[in-house]
Coordinates of C-alpha atoms in Angstrom, one line a residue:
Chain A
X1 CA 0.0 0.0 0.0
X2 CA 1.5 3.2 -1.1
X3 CA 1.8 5.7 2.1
X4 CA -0.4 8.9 2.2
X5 CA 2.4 10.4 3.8
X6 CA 6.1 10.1 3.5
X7 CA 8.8 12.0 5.0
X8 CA 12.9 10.8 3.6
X9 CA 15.2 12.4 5.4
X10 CA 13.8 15.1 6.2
X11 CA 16.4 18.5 7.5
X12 CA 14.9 21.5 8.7
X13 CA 17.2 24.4 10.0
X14 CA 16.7 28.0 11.3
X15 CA 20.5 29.5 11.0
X16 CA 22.5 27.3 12.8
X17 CA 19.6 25.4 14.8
X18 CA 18.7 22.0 13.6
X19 CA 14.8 21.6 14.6
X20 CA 14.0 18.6 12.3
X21 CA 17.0 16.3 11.6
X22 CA 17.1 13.8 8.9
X23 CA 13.3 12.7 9.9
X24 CA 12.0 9.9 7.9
X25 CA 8.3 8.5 8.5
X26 CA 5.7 7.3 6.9
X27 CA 1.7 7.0 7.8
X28 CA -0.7 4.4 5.9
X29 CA -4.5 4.3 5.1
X30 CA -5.8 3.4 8.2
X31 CA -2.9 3.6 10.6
X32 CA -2.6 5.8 13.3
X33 CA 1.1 7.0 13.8
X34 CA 1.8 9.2 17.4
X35 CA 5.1 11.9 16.8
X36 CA 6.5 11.6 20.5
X37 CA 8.4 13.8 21.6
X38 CA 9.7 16.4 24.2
X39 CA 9.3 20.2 24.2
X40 CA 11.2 21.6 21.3
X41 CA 11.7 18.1 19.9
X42 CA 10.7 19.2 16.6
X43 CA 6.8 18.0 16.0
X44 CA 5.1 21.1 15.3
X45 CA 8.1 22.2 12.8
X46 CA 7.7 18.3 11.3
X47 CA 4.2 19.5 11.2
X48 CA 5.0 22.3 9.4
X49 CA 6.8 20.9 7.0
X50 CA 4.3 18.4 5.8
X51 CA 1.3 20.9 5.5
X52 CA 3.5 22.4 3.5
X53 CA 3.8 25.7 5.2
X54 CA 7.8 25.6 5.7
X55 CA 10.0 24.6 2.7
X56 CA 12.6 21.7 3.9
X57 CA 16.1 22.6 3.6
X58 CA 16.8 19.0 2.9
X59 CA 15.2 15.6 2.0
X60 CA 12.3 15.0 0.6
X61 CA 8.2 15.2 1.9
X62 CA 5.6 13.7 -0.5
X63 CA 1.9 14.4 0.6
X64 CA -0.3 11.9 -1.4
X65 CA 2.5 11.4 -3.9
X66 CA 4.0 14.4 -4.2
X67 CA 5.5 18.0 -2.8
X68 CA 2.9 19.3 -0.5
X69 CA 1.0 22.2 -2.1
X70 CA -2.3 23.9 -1.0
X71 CA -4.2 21.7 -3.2
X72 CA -3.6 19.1 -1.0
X73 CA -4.5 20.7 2.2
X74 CA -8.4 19.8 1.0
X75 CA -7.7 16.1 1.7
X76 CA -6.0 17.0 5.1
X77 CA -8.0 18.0 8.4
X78 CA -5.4 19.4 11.0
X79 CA -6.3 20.6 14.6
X80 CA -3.5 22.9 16.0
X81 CA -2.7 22.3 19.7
X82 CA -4.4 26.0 20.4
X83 CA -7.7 24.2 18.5
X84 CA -7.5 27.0 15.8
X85 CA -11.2 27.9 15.7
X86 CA -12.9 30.9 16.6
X87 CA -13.5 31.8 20.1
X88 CA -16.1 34.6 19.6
X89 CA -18.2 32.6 17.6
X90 CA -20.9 29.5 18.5
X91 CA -20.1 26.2 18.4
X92 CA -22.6 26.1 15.1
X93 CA -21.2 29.2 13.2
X94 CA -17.3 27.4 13.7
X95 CA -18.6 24.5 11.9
X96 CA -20.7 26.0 9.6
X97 CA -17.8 28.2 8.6
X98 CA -15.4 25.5 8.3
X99 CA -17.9 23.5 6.2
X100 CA -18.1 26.0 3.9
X101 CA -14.5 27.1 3.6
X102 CA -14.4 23.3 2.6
X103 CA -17.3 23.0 0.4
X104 CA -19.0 20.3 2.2
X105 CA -22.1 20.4 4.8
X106 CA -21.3 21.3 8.4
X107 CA -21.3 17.6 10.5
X108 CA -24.5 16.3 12.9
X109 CA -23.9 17.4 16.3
X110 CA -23.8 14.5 19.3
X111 CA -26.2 15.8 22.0
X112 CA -23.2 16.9 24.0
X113 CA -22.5 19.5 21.4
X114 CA -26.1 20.2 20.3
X115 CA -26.8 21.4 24.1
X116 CA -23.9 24.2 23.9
X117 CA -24.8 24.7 19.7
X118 CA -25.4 28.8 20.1
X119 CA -22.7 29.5 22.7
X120 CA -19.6 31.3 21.7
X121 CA -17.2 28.9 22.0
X122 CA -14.9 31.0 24.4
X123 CA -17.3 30.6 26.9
X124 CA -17.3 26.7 26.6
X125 CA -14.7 24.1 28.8
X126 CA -11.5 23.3 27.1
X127 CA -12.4 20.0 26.7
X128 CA -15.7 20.9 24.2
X129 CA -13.5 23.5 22.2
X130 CA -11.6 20.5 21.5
X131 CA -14.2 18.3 20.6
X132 CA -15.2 20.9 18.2
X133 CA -12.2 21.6 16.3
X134 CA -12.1 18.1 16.0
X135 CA -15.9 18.1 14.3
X136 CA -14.5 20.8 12.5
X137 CA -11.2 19.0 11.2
X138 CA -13.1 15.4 9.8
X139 CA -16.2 17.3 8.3
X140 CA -14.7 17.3 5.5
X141 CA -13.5 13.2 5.1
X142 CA -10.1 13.7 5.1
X143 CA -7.3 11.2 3.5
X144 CA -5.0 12.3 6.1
X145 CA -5.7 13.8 9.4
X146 CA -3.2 15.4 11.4
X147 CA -4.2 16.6 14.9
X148 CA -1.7 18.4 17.5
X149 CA -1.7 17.5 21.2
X150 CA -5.4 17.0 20.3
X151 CA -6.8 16.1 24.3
X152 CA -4.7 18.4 25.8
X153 CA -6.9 19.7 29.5
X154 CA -9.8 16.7 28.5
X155 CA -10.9 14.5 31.3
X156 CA -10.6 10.7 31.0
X157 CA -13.7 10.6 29.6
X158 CA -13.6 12.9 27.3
X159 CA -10.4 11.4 26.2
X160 CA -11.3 8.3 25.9
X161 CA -14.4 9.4 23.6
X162 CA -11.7 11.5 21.6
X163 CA -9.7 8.6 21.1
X164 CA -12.7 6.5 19.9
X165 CA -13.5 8.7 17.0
X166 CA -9.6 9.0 15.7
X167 CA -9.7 5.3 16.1
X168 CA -13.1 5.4 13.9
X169 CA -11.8 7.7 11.3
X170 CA -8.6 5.4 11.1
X171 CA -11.0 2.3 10.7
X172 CA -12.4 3.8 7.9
X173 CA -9.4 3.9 6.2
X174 CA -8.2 7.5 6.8
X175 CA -4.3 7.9 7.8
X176 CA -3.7 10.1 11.3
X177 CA -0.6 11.7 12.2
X178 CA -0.7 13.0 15.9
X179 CA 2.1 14.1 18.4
X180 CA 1.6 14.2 22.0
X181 CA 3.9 13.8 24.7
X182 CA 1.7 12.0 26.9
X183 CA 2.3 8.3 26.6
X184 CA -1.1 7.2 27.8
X185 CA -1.8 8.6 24.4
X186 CA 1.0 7.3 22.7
X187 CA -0.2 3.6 24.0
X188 CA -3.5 4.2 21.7
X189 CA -1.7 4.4 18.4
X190 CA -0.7 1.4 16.0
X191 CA 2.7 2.8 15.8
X192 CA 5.3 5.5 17.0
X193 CA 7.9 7.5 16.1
X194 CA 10.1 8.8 18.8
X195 CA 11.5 12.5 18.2
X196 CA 14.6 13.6 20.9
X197 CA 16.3 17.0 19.5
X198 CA 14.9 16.8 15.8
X199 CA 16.1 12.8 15.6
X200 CA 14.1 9.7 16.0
X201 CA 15.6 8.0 18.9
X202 CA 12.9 4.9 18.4
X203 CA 10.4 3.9 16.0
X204 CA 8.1 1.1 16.0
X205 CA 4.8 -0.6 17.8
X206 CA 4.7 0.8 21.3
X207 CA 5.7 -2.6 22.7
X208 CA 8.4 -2.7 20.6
X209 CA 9.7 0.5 21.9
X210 CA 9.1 -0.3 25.3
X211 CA 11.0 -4.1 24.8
X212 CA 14.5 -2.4 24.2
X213 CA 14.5 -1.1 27.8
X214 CA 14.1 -2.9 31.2
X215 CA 12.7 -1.6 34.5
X216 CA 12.5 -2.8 38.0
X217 CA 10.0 -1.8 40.6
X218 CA 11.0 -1.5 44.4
X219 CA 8.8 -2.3 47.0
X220 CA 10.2 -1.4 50.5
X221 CA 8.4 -0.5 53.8
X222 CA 9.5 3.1 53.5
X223 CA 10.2 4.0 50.1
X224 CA 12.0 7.3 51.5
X225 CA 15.3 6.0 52.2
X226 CA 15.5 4.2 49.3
X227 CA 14.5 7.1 47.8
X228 CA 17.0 9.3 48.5
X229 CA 19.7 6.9 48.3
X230 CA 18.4 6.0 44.7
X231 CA 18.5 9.8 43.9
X232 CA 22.2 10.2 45.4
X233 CA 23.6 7.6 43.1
X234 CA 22.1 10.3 40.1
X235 CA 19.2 7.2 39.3
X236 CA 16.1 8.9 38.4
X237 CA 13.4 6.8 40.6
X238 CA 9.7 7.5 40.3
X239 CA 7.2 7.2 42.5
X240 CA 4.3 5.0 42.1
X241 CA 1.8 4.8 44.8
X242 CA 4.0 3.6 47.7
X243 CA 6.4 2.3 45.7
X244 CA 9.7 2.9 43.3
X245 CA 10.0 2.5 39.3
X246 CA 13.7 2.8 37.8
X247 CA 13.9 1.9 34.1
X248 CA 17.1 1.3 32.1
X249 CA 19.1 0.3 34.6
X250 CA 20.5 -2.9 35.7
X251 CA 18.8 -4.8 38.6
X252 CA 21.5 -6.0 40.5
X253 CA 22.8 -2.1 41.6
X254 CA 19.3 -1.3 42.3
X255 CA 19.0 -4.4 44.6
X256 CA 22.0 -3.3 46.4
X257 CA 21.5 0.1 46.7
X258 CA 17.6 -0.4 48.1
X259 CA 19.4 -2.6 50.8
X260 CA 18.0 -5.5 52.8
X261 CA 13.9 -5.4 53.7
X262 CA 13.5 -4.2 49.7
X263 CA 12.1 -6.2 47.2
X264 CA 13.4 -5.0 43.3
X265 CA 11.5 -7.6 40.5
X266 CA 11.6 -6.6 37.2
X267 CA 8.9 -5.3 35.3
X268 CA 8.0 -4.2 31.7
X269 CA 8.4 0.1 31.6
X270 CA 6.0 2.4 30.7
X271 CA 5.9 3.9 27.4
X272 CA 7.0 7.0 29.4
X273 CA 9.8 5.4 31.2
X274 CA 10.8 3.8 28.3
X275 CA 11.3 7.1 26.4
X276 CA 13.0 9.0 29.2
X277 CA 15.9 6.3 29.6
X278 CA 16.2 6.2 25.5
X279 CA 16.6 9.8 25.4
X280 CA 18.9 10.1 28.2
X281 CA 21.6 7.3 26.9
Chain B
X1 CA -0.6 15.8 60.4
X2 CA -3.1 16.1 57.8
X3 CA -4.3 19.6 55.9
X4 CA -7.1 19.5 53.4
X5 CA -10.8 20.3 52.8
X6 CA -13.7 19.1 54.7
X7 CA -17.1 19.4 52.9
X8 CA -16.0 22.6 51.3
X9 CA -18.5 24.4 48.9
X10 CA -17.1 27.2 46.5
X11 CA -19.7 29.6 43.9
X12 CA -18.3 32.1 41.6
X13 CA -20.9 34.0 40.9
X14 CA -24.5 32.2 40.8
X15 CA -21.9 28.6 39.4
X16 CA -21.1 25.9 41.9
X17 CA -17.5 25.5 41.6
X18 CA -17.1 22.9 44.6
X19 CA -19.9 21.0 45.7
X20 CA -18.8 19.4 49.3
X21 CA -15.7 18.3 48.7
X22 CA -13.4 16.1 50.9
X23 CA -9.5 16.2 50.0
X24 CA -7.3 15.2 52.6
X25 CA -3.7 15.7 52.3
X26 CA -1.0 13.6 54.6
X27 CA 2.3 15.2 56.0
X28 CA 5.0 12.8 53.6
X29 CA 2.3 11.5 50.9
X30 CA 1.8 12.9 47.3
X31 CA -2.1 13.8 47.2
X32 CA -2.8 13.6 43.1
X33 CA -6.1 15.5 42.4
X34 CA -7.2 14.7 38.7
X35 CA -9.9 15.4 36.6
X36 CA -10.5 17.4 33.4
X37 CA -11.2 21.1 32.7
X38 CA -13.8 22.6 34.7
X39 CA -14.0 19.8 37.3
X40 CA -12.6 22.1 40.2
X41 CA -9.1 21.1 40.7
X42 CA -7.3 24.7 40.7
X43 CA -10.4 25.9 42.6
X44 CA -9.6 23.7 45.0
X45 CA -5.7 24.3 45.0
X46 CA -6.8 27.7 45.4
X47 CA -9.2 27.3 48.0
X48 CA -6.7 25.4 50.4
X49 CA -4.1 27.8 50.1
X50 CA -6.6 30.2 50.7
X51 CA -6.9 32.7 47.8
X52 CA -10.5 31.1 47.3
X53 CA -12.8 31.6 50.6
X54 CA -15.4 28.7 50.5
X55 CA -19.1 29.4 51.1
X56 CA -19.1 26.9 53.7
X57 CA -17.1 24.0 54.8
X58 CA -13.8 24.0 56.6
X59 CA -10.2 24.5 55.0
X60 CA -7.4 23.2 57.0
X61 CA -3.8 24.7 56.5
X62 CA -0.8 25.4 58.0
X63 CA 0.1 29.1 58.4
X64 CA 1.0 31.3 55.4
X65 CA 4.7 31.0 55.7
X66 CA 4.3 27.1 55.5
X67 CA 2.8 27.2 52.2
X68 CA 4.3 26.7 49.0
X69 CA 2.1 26.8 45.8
X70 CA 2.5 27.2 41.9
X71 CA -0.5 28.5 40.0
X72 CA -1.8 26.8 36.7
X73 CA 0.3 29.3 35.1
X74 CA 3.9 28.7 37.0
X75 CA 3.3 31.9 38.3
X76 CA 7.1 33.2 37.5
X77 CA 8.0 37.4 36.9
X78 CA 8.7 37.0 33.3
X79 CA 11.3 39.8 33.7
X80 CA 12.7 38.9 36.5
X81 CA 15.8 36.1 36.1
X82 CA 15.7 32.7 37.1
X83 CA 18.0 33.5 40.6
X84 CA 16.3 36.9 40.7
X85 CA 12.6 35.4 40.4
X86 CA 13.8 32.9 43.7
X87 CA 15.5 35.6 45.6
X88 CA 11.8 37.8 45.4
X89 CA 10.1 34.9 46.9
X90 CA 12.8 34.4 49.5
X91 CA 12.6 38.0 50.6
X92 CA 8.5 37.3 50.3
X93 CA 9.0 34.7 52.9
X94 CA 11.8 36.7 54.9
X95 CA 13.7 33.9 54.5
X96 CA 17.1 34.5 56.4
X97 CA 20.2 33.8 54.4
X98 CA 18.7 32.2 51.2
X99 CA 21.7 32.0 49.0
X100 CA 22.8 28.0 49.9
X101 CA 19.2 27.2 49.3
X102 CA 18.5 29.0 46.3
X103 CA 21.5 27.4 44.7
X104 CA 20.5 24.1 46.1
X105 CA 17.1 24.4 44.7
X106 CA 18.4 26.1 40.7
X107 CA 20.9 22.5 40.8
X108 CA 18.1 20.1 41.6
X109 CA 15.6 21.5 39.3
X110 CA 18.2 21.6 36.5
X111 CA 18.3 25.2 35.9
X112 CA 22.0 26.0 36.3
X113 CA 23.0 26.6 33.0
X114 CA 20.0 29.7 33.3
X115 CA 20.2 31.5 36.3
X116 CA 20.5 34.5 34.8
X117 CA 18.2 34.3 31.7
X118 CA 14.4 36.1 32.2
X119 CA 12.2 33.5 33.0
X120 CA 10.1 35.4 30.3
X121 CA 12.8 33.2 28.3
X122 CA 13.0 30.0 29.7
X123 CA 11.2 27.2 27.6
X124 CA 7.2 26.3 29.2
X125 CA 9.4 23.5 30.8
X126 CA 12.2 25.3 32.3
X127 CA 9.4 27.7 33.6
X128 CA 7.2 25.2 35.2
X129 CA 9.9 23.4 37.1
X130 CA 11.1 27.3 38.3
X131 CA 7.5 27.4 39.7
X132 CA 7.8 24.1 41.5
X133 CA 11.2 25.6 43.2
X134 CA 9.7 28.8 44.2
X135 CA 7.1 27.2 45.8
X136 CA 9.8 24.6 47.2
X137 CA 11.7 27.9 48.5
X138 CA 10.3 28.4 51.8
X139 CA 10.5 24.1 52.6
X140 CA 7.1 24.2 53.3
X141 CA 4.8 22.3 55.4
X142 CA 2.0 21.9 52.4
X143 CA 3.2 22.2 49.0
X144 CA 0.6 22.9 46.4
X145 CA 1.2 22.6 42.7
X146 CA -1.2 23.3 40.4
X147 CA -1.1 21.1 36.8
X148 CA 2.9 21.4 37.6
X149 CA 3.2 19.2 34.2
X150 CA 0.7 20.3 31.8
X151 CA 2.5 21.1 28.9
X152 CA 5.6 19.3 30.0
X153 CA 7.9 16.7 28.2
X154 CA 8.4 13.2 29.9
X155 CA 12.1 14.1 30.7
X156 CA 11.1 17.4 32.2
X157 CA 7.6 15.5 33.9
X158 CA 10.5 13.0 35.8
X159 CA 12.9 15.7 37.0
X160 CA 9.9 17.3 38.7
X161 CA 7.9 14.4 39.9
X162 CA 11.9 13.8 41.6
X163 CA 11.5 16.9 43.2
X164 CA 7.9 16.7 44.6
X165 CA 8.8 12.5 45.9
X166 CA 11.9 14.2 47.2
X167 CA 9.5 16.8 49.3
X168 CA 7.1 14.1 50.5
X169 CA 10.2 12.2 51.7
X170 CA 11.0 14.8 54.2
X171 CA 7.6 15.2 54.7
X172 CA 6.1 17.6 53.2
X173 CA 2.6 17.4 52.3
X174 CA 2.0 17.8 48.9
X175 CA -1.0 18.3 47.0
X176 CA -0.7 17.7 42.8
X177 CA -3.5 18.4 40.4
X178 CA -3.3 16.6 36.9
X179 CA -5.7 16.1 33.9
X180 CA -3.4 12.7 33.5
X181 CA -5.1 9.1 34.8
X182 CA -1.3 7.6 34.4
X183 CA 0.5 10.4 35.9
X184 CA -2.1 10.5 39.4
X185 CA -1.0 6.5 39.5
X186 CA 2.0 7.8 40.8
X187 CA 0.1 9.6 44.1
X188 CA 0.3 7.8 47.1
X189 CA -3.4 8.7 47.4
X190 CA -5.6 9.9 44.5
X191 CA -8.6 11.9 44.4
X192 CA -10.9 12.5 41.4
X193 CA -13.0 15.3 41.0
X194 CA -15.7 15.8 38.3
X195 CA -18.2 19.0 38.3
X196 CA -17.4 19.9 41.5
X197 CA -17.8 16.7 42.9
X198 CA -15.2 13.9 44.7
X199 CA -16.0 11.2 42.0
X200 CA -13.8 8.0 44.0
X201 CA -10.9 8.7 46.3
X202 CA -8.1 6.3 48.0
X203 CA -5.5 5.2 46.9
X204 CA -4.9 3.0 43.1
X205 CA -5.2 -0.3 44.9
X206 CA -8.3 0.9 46.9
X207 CA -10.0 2.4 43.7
X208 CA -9.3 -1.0 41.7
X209 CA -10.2 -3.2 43.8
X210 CA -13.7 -1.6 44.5
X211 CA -14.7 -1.0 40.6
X212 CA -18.1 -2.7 40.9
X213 CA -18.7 -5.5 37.8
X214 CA -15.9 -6.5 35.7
X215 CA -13.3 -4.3 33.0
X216 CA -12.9 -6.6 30.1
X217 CA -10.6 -6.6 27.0
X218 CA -12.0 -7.5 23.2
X219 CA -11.2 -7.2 19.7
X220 CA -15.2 -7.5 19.1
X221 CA -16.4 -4.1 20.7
X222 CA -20.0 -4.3 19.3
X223 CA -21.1 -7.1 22.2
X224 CA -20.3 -4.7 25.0
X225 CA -22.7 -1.6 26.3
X226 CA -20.3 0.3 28.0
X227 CA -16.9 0.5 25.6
X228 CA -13.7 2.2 24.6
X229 CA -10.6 2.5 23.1
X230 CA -7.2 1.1 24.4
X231 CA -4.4 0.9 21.8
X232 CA -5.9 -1.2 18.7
X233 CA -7.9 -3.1 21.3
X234 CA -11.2 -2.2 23.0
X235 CA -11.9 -2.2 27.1
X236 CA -15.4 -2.6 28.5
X237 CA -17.5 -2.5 31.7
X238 CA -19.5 -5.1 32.5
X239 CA -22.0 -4.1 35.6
X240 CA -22.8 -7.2 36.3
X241 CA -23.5 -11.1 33.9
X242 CA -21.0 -13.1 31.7
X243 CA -18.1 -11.9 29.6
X244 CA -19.4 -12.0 25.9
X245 CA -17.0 -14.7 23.8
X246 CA -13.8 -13.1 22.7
X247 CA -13.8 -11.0 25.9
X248 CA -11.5 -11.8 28.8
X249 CA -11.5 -9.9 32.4
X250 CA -8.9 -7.9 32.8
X251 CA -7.4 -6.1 36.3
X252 CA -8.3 -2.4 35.8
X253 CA -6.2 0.1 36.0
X254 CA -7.0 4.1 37.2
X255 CA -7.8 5.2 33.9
X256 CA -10.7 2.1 34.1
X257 CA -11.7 3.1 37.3
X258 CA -12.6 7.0 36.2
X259 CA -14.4 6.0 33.3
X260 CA -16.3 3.8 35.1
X261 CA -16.9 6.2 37.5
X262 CA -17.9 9.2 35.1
X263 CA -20.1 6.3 33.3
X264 CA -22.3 5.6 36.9
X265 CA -22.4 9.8 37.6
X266 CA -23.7 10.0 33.9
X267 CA -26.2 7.3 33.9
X268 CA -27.5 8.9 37.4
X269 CA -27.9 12.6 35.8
X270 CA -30.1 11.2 33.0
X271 CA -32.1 9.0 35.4
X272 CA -32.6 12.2 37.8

């Protein structure tokens, strides 16, 4: 199947910064692909690139077979992280308006959004301005649909929901590109690509990213000492409830230094762990 | 010793902000509040460290000098430097002879290569975790920090969730407020608002262990009432009966727990 998307080594610099180096990805009909990534990582500039808006310096982007150009932007829906609709407007006119701009009819509303229909959106909760410029970005069908730390300030439910209709537009065939760096998010897509200082540090399933990195998990009766004596040897331990998570380090000096009464058993990381001890090798 | 609200009611304006709410926070624990926007987690932050008065109910904190807290925002002088924004607080405080502690607090946090730049500069990361060691400045009895990593990087997210396990192991109270189900995992107790209201509270193995019915896991989503997405697989809440075929019971985890949780408080609005 021919990608929708595809990035080959893609170079982006500003003077003498490097913001996107050498990135190569690629996103599929149907496949959801999560840019991970810390602050200033890269994504929104990768973004950039692929909508089109920033020429590369080097490498190569094909958007549905070739360079981006506006053209293309009909078959894309894109949701900035600041949600890019209009604040002093109603939920309705935003979607109306977008519809239009799009040529296509503005989308059924769920009763959620048909309660809060002729309220300006600036008045609404983070989490419904969200769910609108999401409305706003698939109203259209989309090919590809590239959304931008899309459930930033949701609530589990709401992002739960969110997630459910990203994995419905990817079921029905469409590709989706989305960065977050939240890696309960990252868990929900079918691949990801792993973006440390313009790289990719990792790339793969998220349980293939998590298997190249072990973790242990220390249960003591105070997890304070062990705790600071952890923290002293320059280990990064995390707490988790009452207890302690390392990752990517080996067992045996975290059973020594968590002393006798501590129990260390090896666990599989977090998508989060996993990405903090790749980035920091 | 434990600090915290006790039936506390907030309005702003004619809007119920808090609704009764009961947050306890322990001397030595990390108290995760989480919820999404508009459920009342910085009016709560706010109404314990008391820039919020509550209609009614009863706030419980230490005095003024004992509290450290960061605002949603970070709360940093963007004009001020990074050593200049921590010696305002100290002389807020009257904090004798800050210097050793200041320094101590711009190593742990990581900011040593910026002490001198305008936090107006710093990157939303750099900024946050100055907020968390302002608030750290005064070593505090209660520590309040309000979405501390919204925004944040994992890298970042670890070097501050370093420094607020570091507080609560010299004993610090600590109150953290998150949007993030994986992130409050981390609390030693967790608390979940929703409109106002305490939705479950305890701590993860408390919460998971009292999830009425069963969480199950599925390829075939369309058997199951109550459903959602979890990576390419689907989980779903069975109140009570038989796992349909293809669906095996699975422990449940926070983020199970919450939806759950939000299902029950939804199904009860639209029976009311």
């Amino acid at each position: 199947m021919r990608p929708l998307l595809e990035t080959r080594q893609v170079t982006k610099r500003f003077g003498d910064l490097v913001a996107v180096d050498s990135v190569t990805l690629r996103v599929h009909p149907g496949e959801i692909v999560g840019l991970i990534g810390a602050n200033g990582a890269g994504k929104t500039t990768l973004i950039r690139l692929i909508l089109g808006l920033l020429p590369p310096t080097a490498g190569r982007i094909d958007l549905f077979g070739a360079p981006p150009r506006p053209e293309a932007r009909a078959r894309v829906g894109y949701v900035p992280q600041t949600t890019g609709s209009y604040l002093d407007l109603t939920v309705a006119e935003n979607l109306r308006f977008v519809a239009a701009a799009f040529g296509t009819t503005p989308p059924v509303l769920d009763p959620e959004l048909r309660a809060v229909a002729d309220r300006p959106l600036g008045e609404l909760p983070l989490g419904i301005r969200r769910k609108v410029a999401f409305a706003a970005a698939v109203c259209h069908h989309p090919d590809l649909l590239i959304l931008d730390e899309p459930t930033s300030g949701v609530g589990p439910l709401g992002r739960v929901e969110l997630w459910g209709a990203i994995g419905e537009v990817a079921a029905r065939g469409a590709g989706v590109l989305v960065t977050t760096h939240h890696m309960e998010e990252a868990e929900q897509c079918d691949r990801i690509v792993l973006l440390s200082a313009g790289r990719v540090v990792a790339d793969g399933t998220p349980a293939e990213v998590t298997g190249h990195v072990t973790a242990v998990e220390v249960s003591a009766p105070q997890w304070e000492p062990v705790f600071r004596r952890l923290r002293e040897a320059g280990f990064r331990p995390l707490l988790a409830g009452s207890r302690l998570r390392v990752a990517g380090v080996d067992a045996d000096e975290i059973t020594r230094l968590a002393g006798p009464g501590a129990d260390v058993r090896p666990t599989s990381p977090t998508l989060e762990e996993a990405f903090v001890a790749l980035v920091s090798r | 010793m434990t600090w915290g609200l006790e039936q506390v009611k907030v309005t702003y304006r004619s809007v119920r902000a808090l609704d009764g709410v009961d947050i306890p926070v322990e001397a030595g624990r990390v108290t995760v509040l989480v919820g999404g926007d508009g459920a009342g987690k910085s009016t709560a932050a706010k109404t314990l460290v008391g820039l919020v008065e509550p209609v009614s109910g009863r706030v419980r904190r230490p005095e003024k000098r004992q509290v450290g807290y960061q605002s949603e925002h970070s709360g940093v002088w963007f004009d001020l430097t990074v050593w200049e924004n921590l010696r305002f607080v100290a002389q807020a405080y009257g904090i004798p002879q800050p210097d050793s502690r200041i320094d101590h607090l711009i190593e742990v946090t990581g900011l040593g290569s910026a002490r001198h730049r305008l936090a107006g500069r710093l990157s939303g990361g750099m900024r946050q975790k100055l907020g968390v060691a302002m608030a750290l400045l005064p070593q505090p009895r209660l520590l309040v920090l309000d979405e501390p990593t919204t925004g944040l990087d994992p890298v970042s997210r670890t070097d501050l969730w370093m420094l607020v396990a570091g507080a609560a192991a010299e004993g610090t109270a600590v109150l953290l407020t998150t949007t993030y189900t994986d992130e409050a995992e981390r609390g030693s107790v967790v608390v979940a608002l929703d409109q106002g209201r305490v939705l479950a509270a305890g701590t993860v193995e408390d919460l998971v262990s009292r999830v009425p019915g069963r969480i199950v896991q599925t390829d075939r989503p369309d058997a199951l009432a109550y459903r959602w997405r979890r990576g390419s697989r689907w989980r779903g809440w069975l109140p009570d009966g038989h796992p349909p075929p293809e669906a095996s019971v699975v422990p449940p985890d926070l983020a199970d727990v919450l939806i759950v949780a939000a299902l029950l408080r939804r199904a009860d609005a639209s029976a009311a």
